[in-house]
PDB file of C-alpha atoms in Angstrom:
ATOM      1  CA  ASN A  22      45.255  -9.745  34.736  1.00  0.00           C
ATOM      2  CA  ALA A  23      45.362  -9.590  30.937  1.00  0.00           C
ATOM      3  CA  GLY A  24      41.666 -10.562  30.776  1.00  0.00           C
ATOM      4  CA  VAL A  25      40.635 -12.139  27.463  1.00  0.00           C
ATOM      5  CA  THR A  26      43.256 -12.127  24.731  1.00  0.00           C
ATOM      6  CA  GLN A  27      42.798 -13.012  21.081  1.00  0.00           C
ATOM      7  CA  THR A  28      45.297 -13.613  18.302  1.00  0.00           C
ATOM      8  CA  PRO A  29      45.735 -12.633  15.578  1.00  0.00           C
ATOM      9  CA  LYS A  30      44.119  -9.193  15.382  1.00  0.00           C
ATOM     10  CA  PHE A  31      43.821  -9.337  11.598  1.00  0.00           C
ATOM     11  CA  GLN A  32      43.927 -12.232   9.146  1.00  0.00           C
ATOM     12  CA  VAL A  33      43.391 -12.642   5.405  1.00  0.00           C
ATOM     13  CA  LEU A  34      42.682 -16.129   4.076  1.00  0.00           C
ATOM     14  CA  LYS A  35      42.013 -17.562   0.668  1.00  0.00           C
ATOM     15  CA  THR A  36      38.922 -19.669   0.099  1.00  0.00           C
ATOM     16  CA  GLY A  37      39.549 -23.240   1.235  1.00  0.00           C
ATOM     17  CA  GLN A  38      42.369 -22.469   3.642  1.00  0.00           C
ATOM     18  CA  SER A  39      42.101 -23.466   7.285  1.00  0.00           C
ATOM     19  CA  MET A  40      43.222 -21.596  10.370  1.00  0.00           C
ATOM     20  CA  THR A  41      42.809 -21.367  14.117  1.00  0.00           C
ATOM     21  CA  LEU A  42      41.784 -18.261  16.016  1.00  0.00           C
ATOM     22  CA  GLN A  43      43.303 -18.266  19.470  1.00  0.00           C
ATOM     23  CA  CYS A  44      41.532 -17.188  22.658  1.00  0.00           C
ATOM     24  CA  ALA A  45      42.878 -17.263  26.189  1.00  0.00           C
ATOM     25  CA  GLN A  46      41.688 -15.923  29.550  1.00  0.00           C
ATOM     26  CA  ASP A  47      43.492 -15.649  32.866  1.00  0.00           C
ATOM     27  CA  MET A  48      40.464 -15.140  35.131  1.00  0.00           C
ATOM     28  CA  ASN A  49      39.801 -18.850  35.781  1.00  0.00           C
ATOM     29  CA  HIS A  50      36.403 -18.543  34.102  1.00  0.00           C
ATOM     30  CA  GLU A  51      34.525 -21.746  33.415  1.00  0.00           C
ATOM     31  CA  TYR A  52      32.324 -20.397  30.624  1.00  0.00           C
ATOM     32  CA  MET A  53      33.818 -19.350  27.286  1.00  0.00           C
ATOM     33  CA  SER A  54      32.176 -18.543  23.988  1.00  0.00           C
ATOM     34  CA  TRP A  55      32.814 -17.438  20.419  1.00  0.00           C
ATOM     35  CA  TYR A  56      30.709 -14.892  18.513  1.00  0.00           C
ATOM     36  CA  ARG A  57      30.846 -13.414  15.069  1.00  0.00           C
ATOM     37  CA  GLN A  58      29.822  -9.825  14.436  1.00  0.00           C
ATOM     38  CA  ASP A  59      28.432  -8.764  11.087  1.00  0.00           C
ATOM     39  CA  PRO A  60      27.043  -5.307  10.223  1.00  0.00           C
ATOM     40  CA  GLY A  61      23.393  -4.905  11.154  1.00  0.00           C
ATOM     41  CA  MET A  62      23.199  -8.354  12.716  1.00  0.00           C
ATOM     42  CA  GLY A  63      24.651  -7.859  16.160  1.00  0.00           C
ATOM     43  CA  LEU A  64      26.698 -10.726  17.553  1.00  0.00           C
ATOM     44  CA  ARG A  65      25.776 -14.350  16.932  1.00  0.00           C
ATOM     45  CA  LEU A  66      26.916 -17.265  19.071  1.00  0.00           C
ATOM     46  CA  ILE A  67      29.060 -19.818  17.235  1.00  0.00           C
ATOM     47  CA  HIS A  68      30.151 -22.275  19.945  1.00  0.00           C
ATOM     48  CA  TYR A  69      30.438 -22.226  23.689  1.00  0.00           C
ATOM     49  CA  SER A  70      31.976 -24.213  26.531  1.00  0.00           C
ATOM     50  CA  VAL A  71      30.868 -24.576  30.148  1.00  0.00           C
ATOM     51  CA  GLY A  72      34.174 -26.058  31.247  1.00  0.00           C
ATOM     52  CA  ALA A  73      37.245 -27.987  30.131  1.00  0.00           C
ATOM     53  CA  GLY A  74      36.252 -30.909  27.938  1.00  0.00           C
ATOM     54  CA  ILE A  75      32.688 -29.660  27.354  1.00  0.00           C
ATOM     55  CA  THR A  76      31.605 -27.764  24.247  1.00  0.00           C
ATOM     56  CA  ASP A  77      28.309 -27.166  22.489  1.00  0.00           C
ATOM     57  CA  GLN A  78      26.947 -25.471  19.399  1.00  0.00           C
ATOM     58  CA  GLY A  79      25.456 -22.035  19.300  1.00  0.00           C
ATOM     59  CA  GLU A  80      23.332 -20.337  16.662  1.00  0.00           C
ATOM     60  CA  VAL A  81      25.773 -20.469  13.709  1.00  0.00           C
ATOM     61  CA  PRO A  82      28.185 -23.415  14.201  1.00  0.00           C
ATOM     62  CA  ASN A  83      28.576 -24.648  10.612  1.00  0.00           C
ATOM     63  CA  GLY A  84      32.122 -24.431   9.288  1.00  0.00           C
ATOM     64  CA  TYR A  85      33.678 -24.020  12.729  1.00  0.00           C
ATOM     65  CA  ASN A  86      35.162 -26.420  15.271  1.00  0.00           C
ATOM     66  CA  VAL A  87      36.164 -25.867  18.877  1.00  0.00           C
ATOM     67  CA  SER A  88      37.804 -27.797  21.674  1.00  0.00           C
ATOM     68  CA  ARG A  89      38.492 -26.972  25.322  1.00  0.00           C
ATOM     69  CA  SER A  90      41.403 -28.936  26.714  1.00  0.00           C
ATOM     70  CA  THR A  91      42.207 -26.394  29.454  1.00  0.00           C
ATOM     71  CA  THR A  92      40.227 -23.837  31.418  1.00  0.00           C
ATOM     72  CA  GLU A  93      42.310 -21.023  29.948  1.00  0.00           C
ATOM     73  CA  ASP A  94      42.182 -21.698  26.200  1.00  0.00           C
ATOM     74  CA  PHE A  95      39.314 -21.957  23.734  1.00  0.00           C
ATOM     75  CA  PRO A  96      40.547 -21.983  20.103  1.00  0.00           C
ATOM     76  CA  LEU A  97      38.187 -21.658  17.141  1.00  0.00           C
ATOM     77  CA  ARG A  98      39.083 -23.581  13.990  1.00  0.00           C
ATOM     78  CA  LEU A  99      37.904 -22.751  10.514  1.00  0.00           C
ATOM     79  CA  LEU A 100      38.056 -25.978   8.551  1.00  0.00           C
ATOM     80  CA  SER A 101      37.784 -24.653   4.986  1.00  0.00           C
ATOM     81  CA  ALA A 102      37.359 -20.887   4.860  1.00  0.00           C
ATOM     82  CA  ALA A 103      34.573 -19.383   2.759  1.00  0.00           C
ATOM     83  CA  PRO A 104      33.880 -15.725   1.883  1.00  0.00           C
ATOM     84  CA  SER A 105      30.729 -15.946   4.043  1.00  0.00           C
ATOM     85  CA  GLN A 106      33.030 -16.311   7.051  1.00  0.00           C
ATOM     86  CA  THR A 107      34.430 -12.820   6.551  1.00  0.00           C
ATOM     87  CA  SER A 108      33.562 -11.216   9.858  1.00  0.00           C
ATOM     88  CA  VAL A 109      34.870  -9.935  13.168  1.00  0.00           C
ATOM     89  CA  TYR A 110      35.220 -12.714  15.726  1.00  0.00           C
ATOM     90  CA  PHE A 111      34.962 -12.163  19.462  1.00  0.00           C
ATOM     91  CA  CYS A 112      35.815 -14.529  22.255  1.00  0.00           C
ATOM     92  CA  ALA A 113      34.231 -14.012  25.674  1.00  0.00           C
ATOM     93  CA  SER A 114      34.433 -15.589  29.102  1.00  0.00           C
ATOM     94  CA  SER A 115      32.468 -15.478  32.335  1.00  0.00           C
ATOM     95  CA  VAL A 116      32.340 -17.081  35.750  1.00  0.00           C
ATOM     96  CA  SER A 117      29.181 -18.925  34.737  1.00  0.00           C
ATOM     97  CA  GLN A 118      26.629 -18.827  31.935  1.00  0.00           C
ATOM     98  CA  LEU A 119      24.326 -16.217  33.457  1.00  0.00           C
ATOM     99  CA  GLN A 120      27.005 -13.810  34.618  1.00  0.00           C
ATOM    100  CA  GLU A 121      28.653 -10.876  32.841  1.00  0.00           C
ATOM    101  CA  GLN A 122      30.721 -11.923  29.845  1.00  0.00           C
ATOM    102  CA  TYR A 123      34.134 -10.332  29.334  1.00  0.00           C
ATOM    103  CA  PHE A 124      35.036  -9.841  25.695  1.00  0.00           C
ATOM    104  CA  GLY A 125      38.366  -9.956  23.943  1.00  0.00           C
ATOM    105  CA  PRO A 126      39.439  -7.259  21.443  1.00  0.00           C
ATOM    106  CA  GLY A 127      38.371  -9.295  18.408  1.00  0.00           C
ATOM    107  CA  THR A 128      39.929 -10.795  15.281  1.00  0.00           C
ATOM    108  CA  ARG A 129      39.049  -9.257  11.929  1.00  0.00           C
ATOM    109  CA  LEU A 130      39.010 -12.032   9.314  1.00  0.00           C
ATOM    110  CA  THR A 131      38.742 -11.541   5.577  1.00  0.00           C
ATOM    111  CA  VAL A 132      38.292 -14.497   3.237  1.00  0.00           C
ATOM    112  CA  THR A 133      38.940 -13.812  -0.442  1.00  0.00           C
TER     113      THR A 133
ATOM    114  CA  ALA B  19      13.305 -19.286  21.356  1.00  0.00           C
ATOM    115  CA  GLN B  20      14.430 -15.849  22.349  1.00  0.00           C
ATOM    116  CA  SER B  21      15.017 -12.703  20.363  1.00  0.00           C
ATOM    117  CA  VAL B  22      15.884  -9.040  20.762  1.00  0.00           C
ATOM    118  CA  THR B  23      14.782  -6.070  18.690  1.00  0.00           C
ATOM    119  CA  GLN B  24      16.491  -2.716  18.982  1.00  0.00           C
ATOM    120  CA  LEU B  25      14.396   0.068  17.501  1.00  0.00           C
ATOM    121  CA  GLY B  26      16.562   2.413  15.474  1.00  0.00           C
ATOM    122  CA  SER B  27      19.933   1.432  14.084  1.00  0.00           C
ATOM    123  CA  HIS B  28      21.139   5.038  14.486  1.00  0.00           C
ATOM    124  CA  VAL B  29      20.250   7.570  17.173  1.00  0.00           C
ATOM    125  CA  SER B  30      21.599  11.117  17.188  1.00  0.00           C
ATOM    126  CA  VAL B  31      21.403  13.491  20.163  1.00  0.00           C
ATOM    127  CA  SER B  32      22.944  16.783  21.191  1.00  0.00           C
ATOM    128  CA  GLU B  33      25.391  16.936  24.064  1.00  0.00           C
ATOM    129  CA  GLY B  34      23.417  17.368  27.282  1.00  0.00           C
ATOM    130  CA  ALA B  35      20.209  15.881  25.842  1.00  0.00           C
ATOM    131  CA  LEU B  36      18.412  12.772  27.021  1.00  0.00           C
ATOM    132  CA  VAL B  37      19.607   9.471  25.575  1.00  0.00           C
ATOM    133  CA  LEU B  38      16.942   6.817  24.974  1.00  0.00           C
ATOM    134  CA  LEU B  39      17.840   3.550  23.254  1.00  0.00           C
ATOM    135  CA  ARG B  40      14.983   1.113  22.814  1.00  0.00           C
ATOM    136  CA  CYS B  41      15.081  -2.638  23.305  1.00  0.00           C
ATOM    137  CA  ASN B  42      12.266  -5.183  23.176  1.00  0.00           C
ATOM    138  CA  TYR B  43      12.770  -8.857  23.815  1.00  0.00           C
ATOM    139  CA  SER B  44      10.954 -12.130  23.604  1.00  0.00           C
ATOM    140  CA  SER B  45      11.695 -15.082  25.810  1.00  0.00           C
ATOM    141  CA  SER B  46       9.749 -18.173  26.796  1.00  0.00           C
ATOM    142  CA  VAL B  47      11.455 -18.274  30.197  1.00  0.00           C
ATOM    143  CA  PRO B  48      12.317 -15.551  32.713  1.00  0.00           C
ATOM    144  CA  PRO B  49      15.034 -13.500  31.067  1.00  0.00           C
ATOM    145  CA  TYR B  50      18.309 -12.052  32.107  1.00  0.00           C
ATOM    146  CA  LEU B  51      18.827  -8.808  30.159  1.00  0.00           C
ATOM    147  CA  PHE B  52      22.026  -6.942  29.393  1.00  0.00           C
ATOM    148  CA  TRP B  53      23.218  -3.770  27.738  1.00  0.00           C
ATOM    149  CA  TYR B  54      26.725  -3.753  26.297  1.00  0.00           C
ATOM    150  CA  VAL B  55      28.661  -0.874  24.726  1.00  0.00           C
ATOM    151  CA  GLN B  56      31.242  -1.157  21.972  1.00  0.00           C
ATOM    152  CA  TYR B  57      33.676   1.649  21.207  1.00  0.00           C
ATOM    153  CA  PRO B  58      35.319   1.672  17.761  1.00  0.00           C
ATOM    154  CA  ASN B  59      37.694  -1.229  17.150  1.00  0.00           C
ATOM    155  CA  GLN B  60      37.189  -2.641  20.633  1.00  0.00           C
ATOM    156  CA  GLY B  61      35.391  -5.512  22.264  1.00  0.00           C
ATOM    157  CA  LEU B  62      32.122  -5.196  24.162  1.00  0.00           C
ATOM    158  CA  GLN B  63      31.888  -3.868  27.706  1.00  0.00           C
ATOM    159  CA  LEU B  64      28.988  -4.449  30.074  1.00  0.00           C
ATOM    160  CA  LEU B  65      26.935  -1.349  30.938  1.00  0.00           C
ATOM    161  CA  LEU B  66      24.329  -3.001  33.139  1.00  0.00           C
ATOM    162  CA  LYS B  67      22.286  -6.157  33.634  1.00  0.00           C
ATOM    163  CA  TYR B  68      18.867  -7.202  34.908  1.00  0.00           C
ATOM    164  CA  THR B  69      18.703 -10.478  36.801  1.00  0.00           C
ATOM    165  CA  SER B  70      15.170 -10.481  38.275  1.00  0.00           C
ATOM    166  CA  ALA B  71      15.950  -8.284  41.278  1.00  0.00           C
ATOM    167  CA  ALA B  72      15.113  -4.547  41.042  1.00  0.00           C
ATOM    168  CA  THR B  73      13.344  -3.568  37.828  1.00  0.00           C
ATOM    169  CA  LEU B  74      15.280  -0.296  37.581  1.00  0.00           C
ATOM    170  CA  VAL B  75      18.920  -1.103  37.001  1.00  0.00           C
ATOM    171  CA  LYS B  76      21.738   1.401  37.282  1.00  0.00           C
ATOM    172  CA  GLY B  77      24.930   0.884  35.324  1.00  0.00           C
ATOM    173  CA  ILE B  78      28.210   2.559  34.628  1.00  0.00           C
ATOM    174  CA  ASN B  79      28.710   6.040  33.155  1.00  0.00           C
ATOM    175  CA  GLY B  80      25.301   7.279  34.343  1.00  0.00           C
ATOM    176  CA  PHE B  81      23.218   4.836  32.287  1.00  0.00           C
ATOM    177  CA  GLU B  82      20.161   3.051  33.610  1.00  0.00           C
ATOM    178  CA  ALA B  83      17.484   0.739  32.237  1.00  0.00           C
ATOM    179  CA  GLU B  84      14.034  -0.285  33.365  1.00  0.00           C
ATOM    180  CA  PHE B  85      12.671  -3.805  32.955  1.00  0.00           C
ATOM    181  CA  LYS B  86       8.970  -3.720  32.022  1.00  0.00           C
ATOM    182  CA  LYS B  87       7.589  -7.213  31.796  1.00  0.00           C
ATOM    183  CA  SER B  88       4.165  -6.122  30.502  1.00  0.00           C
ATOM    184  CA  GLU B  89       5.826  -4.329  27.578  1.00  0.00           C
ATOM    185  CA  THR B  90       8.677  -6.858  27.182  1.00  0.00           C
ATOM    186  CA  SER B  91      11.019  -3.886  27.098  1.00  0.00           C
ATOM    187  CA  PHE B  92      14.379  -2.960  28.569  1.00  0.00           C
ATOM    188  CA  HIS B  93      15.093   0.554  27.302  1.00  0.00           C
ATOM    189  CA  LEU B  94      18.417   2.238  28.097  1.00  0.00           C
ATOM    190  CA  THR B  95      18.463   5.886  29.221  1.00  0.00           C
ATOM    191  CA  LYS B  96      20.902   8.555  30.321  1.00  0.00           C
ATOM    192  CA  PRO B  97      19.665  12.000  31.415  1.00  0.00           C
ATOM    193  CA  SER B  98      22.457  14.013  29.810  1.00  0.00           C
ATOM    194  CA  ALA B  99      24.560  12.815  26.867  1.00  0.00           C
ATOM    195  CA  HIS B 100      28.290  13.343  26.781  1.00  0.00           C
ATOM    196  CA  MET B 101      30.523  13.291  23.748  1.00  0.00           C
ATOM    197  CA  SER B 102      32.273  10.231  25.154  1.00  0.00           C
ATOM    198  CA  ASP B 103      28.977   8.279  24.974  1.00  0.00           C
ATOM    199  CA  ALA B 104      29.279   8.001  21.193  1.00  0.00           C
ATOM    200  CA  ALA B 105      29.509   4.270  20.516  1.00  0.00           C
ATOM    201  CA  GLU B 106      27.441   1.276  19.443  1.00  0.00           C
ATOM    202  CA  TYR B 107      25.087  -0.194  22.025  1.00  0.00           C
ATOM    203  CA  PHE B 108      23.801  -3.751  22.122  1.00  0.00           C
ATOM    204  CA  CYS B 109      20.890  -5.166  24.050  1.00  0.00           C
ATOM    205  CA  ALA B 110      21.075  -8.902  24.806  1.00  0.00           C
ATOM    206  CA  VAL B 111      18.855 -11.525  26.422  1.00  0.00           C
ATOM    207  CA  SER B 112      19.750 -14.806  28.080  1.00  0.00           C
ATOM    208  CA  GLY B 113      17.225 -17.351  29.208  1.00  0.00           C
ATOM    209  CA  ALA B 114      17.256 -18.228  32.892  1.00  0.00           C
ATOM    210  CA  GLY B 115      16.101 -21.741  32.025  1.00  0.00           C
ATOM    211  CA  GLY B 116      15.258 -24.140  29.233  1.00  0.00           C
ATOM    212  CA  THR B 117      17.275 -24.593  26.054  1.00  0.00           C
ATOM    213  CA  SER B 118      18.233 -20.907  25.984  1.00  0.00           C
ATOM    214  CA  TYR B 119      19.854 -21.111  29.420  1.00  0.00           C
ATOM    215  CA  GLY B 120      22.951 -18.932  29.503  1.00  0.00           C
ATOM    216  CA  LYS B 121      23.016 -18.350  25.723  1.00  0.00           C
ATOM    217  CA  LEU B 122      23.199 -14.661  24.857  1.00  0.00           C
ATOM    218  CA  THR B 123      21.092 -13.444  21.952  1.00  0.00           C
ATOM    219  CA  PHE B 124      22.005  -9.945  20.813  1.00  0.00           C
ATOM    220  CA  GLY B 125      20.013  -7.233  19.116  1.00  0.00           C
ATOM    221  CA  GLN B 126      21.363  -5.713  15.929  1.00  0.00           C
ATOM    222  CA  GLY B 127      22.876  -2.736  17.695  1.00  0.00           C
ATOM    223  CA  THR B 128      22.218   1.014  17.845  1.00  0.00           C
ATOM    224  CA  ILE B 129      24.894   3.512  16.916  1.00  0.00           C
ATOM    225  CA  LEU B 130      24.709   6.584  19.135  1.00  0.00           C
ATOM    226  CA  THR B 131      26.058   9.847  17.754  1.00  0.00           C
ATOM    227  CA  VAL B 132      26.456  12.849  20.063  1.00  0.00           C
ATOM    228  CA  HIS B 133      26.626  16.320  18.521  1.00  0.00           C
ATOM    229  CA  PRO B 134      28.317  19.275  20.253  1.00  0.00           C
TER     230      PRO B 134
END
């Protein structure tokens, strides 16, 4: 199993550009989530999904969209990038919401 | 609402010394508690978790944590530090019910440095 994969590893955007961060898992996990990691702030939940077709907002959802059309994939879309979205983004998956979450390697995003 | 506070953003120990990383939480429902470790430029890896069974939880790499409800604490310990333990450690809480059900809230992290 590849586990949780994320692409790209690094990305530089200009303010106002849009992009999609890709996340995929091959463990047949129902629960998937996106976090952003900023220095001194730990990880904060952006959006999550409890199964295909079901998504919900986390702690910091503004400026981000998600969809879950398959069990395997959970892309995160930045609609109009802002410098405040410069961060490291992690995708995670688990069998269910209360079980161990498996994290991807992260995407380091810089918005100039 | 739930929250996590990790006391000390940096902890430094000598190799072979006791490791103690502190975590206090608040939760309005019975909590599930986790410790994750992050090595440089990697994702997070689960060390251990508390899910309302035994209050003393053993994890990987010789780490353990004790759930103390009266102190709302879940401190992480290891009797003897190894150089390979140098990393950033995150405590996290998830509510076992209510609006916080299944949503992980992380502490700000503690960077552990191990000196030879």
